[in-house]
Coordinates of C-alpha atoms in Angstrom, one line a residue:
X1 CA 110.5 75.6 -108.3
X2 CA 111.7 73.6 -111.2
X3 CA 111.4 74.7 -114.8
X4 CA 108.7 72.0 -115.3
X5 CA 106.6 73.6 -112.6
X6 CA 107.1 77.0 -114.1
X7 CA 105.9 75.7 -117.4
X8 CA 102.7 74.5 -115.9
X9 CA 102.1 78.0 -114.4
X10 CA 103.1 79.6 -117.7
X11 CA 100.6 77.4 -119.6
X12 CA 97.8 78.3 -117.2
X13 CA 98.5 82.0 -117.6
X14 CA 98.5 81.7 -121.4
X15 CA 95.1 79.9 -121.2
X16 CA 93.7 82.7 -119.0
X17 CA 95.1 85.4 -121.4
X18 CA 93.6 83.6 -124.4
X19 CA 90.2 83.4 -122.7
X20 CA 90.4 87.1 -121.8
X21 CA 91.3 88.0 -125.4
X22 CA 88.4 85.9 -126.7
X23 CA 85.9 87.6 -124.4
X24 CA 87.3 91.0 -125.5
X25 CA 86.9 90.1 -129.1
X26 CA 83.3 88.9 -128.6
X27 CA 82.5 92.1 -126.7
X28 CA 83.9 94.3 -129.5
X29 CA 81.9 92.3 -132.1
X30 CA 78.7 92.7 -130.1
X31 CA 79.3 96.4 -129.8
X32 CA 79.7 96.6 -133.6
X33 CA 76.6 94.6 -134.1
X34 CA 74.5 96.9 -131.9
X35 CA 75.9 100.0 -133.6
X36 CA 75.1 98.5 -137.0
X37 CA 71.5 97.8 -135.7
X38 CA 71.2 101.4 -134.4
X39 CA 72.4 102.8 -137.8
X40 CA 69.9 100.5 -139.6
X41 CA 67.1 101.9 -137.3
X42 CA 68.1 105.4 -138.3
X43 CA 68.2 104.7 -142.1
X44 CA 65.0 102.5 -142.3
X45 CA 61.6 102.8 -140.7
X46 CA 61.2 99.0 -140.9
X47 CA 64.0 98.3 -138.4
X48 CA 63.6 98.5 -134.7
X49 CA 66.3 98.6 -132.0
X50 CA 66.2 95.5 -129.7
X51 CA 64.4 95.8 -126.4
X52 CA 66.8 93.5 -124.7
X53 CA 70.2 91.9 -125.4
X54 CA 70.2 89.8 -128.5
X55 CA 73.5 88.0 -128.6
X56 CA 74.2 87.0 -125.0
X57 CA 73.4 83.4 -124.1
X58 CA 74.3 82.2 -120.6
X59 CA 74.6 78.6 -121.9
X60 CA 77.6 79.6 -123.9
X61 CA 79.6 80.0 -120.8
X62 CA 78.7 76.7 -119.1
X63 CA 81.6 74.2 -118.7
X64 CA 81.4 71.1 -120.8
X65 CA 82.6 67.7 -119.5
X66 CA 85.8 68.1 -121.5
X67 CA 86.4 71.5 -120.0
X68 CA 86.0 70.1 -116.5
X69 CA 88.3 67.2 -117.2
X70 CA 91.0 69.6 -118.6
X71 CA 90.7 71.8 -115.5
X72 CA 91.0 68.8 -113.2
X73 CA 94.0 67.5 -115.2
X74 CA 95.8 70.9 -115.0
X75 CA 95.1 71.3 -111.3
X76 CA 96.4 67.7 -110.7
X77 CA 99.6 68.5 -112.6
X78 CA 100.1 71.7 -110.5
X79 CA 99.3 69.8 -107.3
X80 CA 101.7 67.0 -108.2
X81 CA 104.5 69.5 -109.0
X82 CA 103.9 71.4 -105.7
X83 CA 104.0 68.1 -103.8
X84 CA 107.1 67.0 -105.6
X85 CA 108.9 70.2 -104.6
X86 CA 107.7 69.9 -101.0
X87 CA 108.8 66.3 -100.8
X88 CA 112.2 67.2 -102.2
X89 CA 112.7 70.0 -99.6
X90 CA 111.5 67.7 -96.8
X91 CA 113.8 64.9 -97.9
X92 CA 116.8 67.2 -98.1
X93 CA 116.1 68.6 -94.7
X94 CA 116.0 65.1 -93.2
X95 CA 119.4 64.3 -94.7
X96 CA 121.2 67.1 -93.0

């Protein structure tokens, strides 16, 4: 593999780690919000604890057109780099 190919894989790994960190942060925030709500219920008779989840919205995790285009672009770069390496090896083996 060439350094350029490795950079593509490195970039993809960094994106995955950033997404995982973001999800962890949101999860921690939601936990804090629920704890705050529970404490409010204990301190005030006017508050009630939610019957179902309050913050989760499945629409937040749907891919936008820009996200899809970015994924396609990244996959195309990876495929091009892999093909380039394959072609290089194939051409070298023919020359021998």
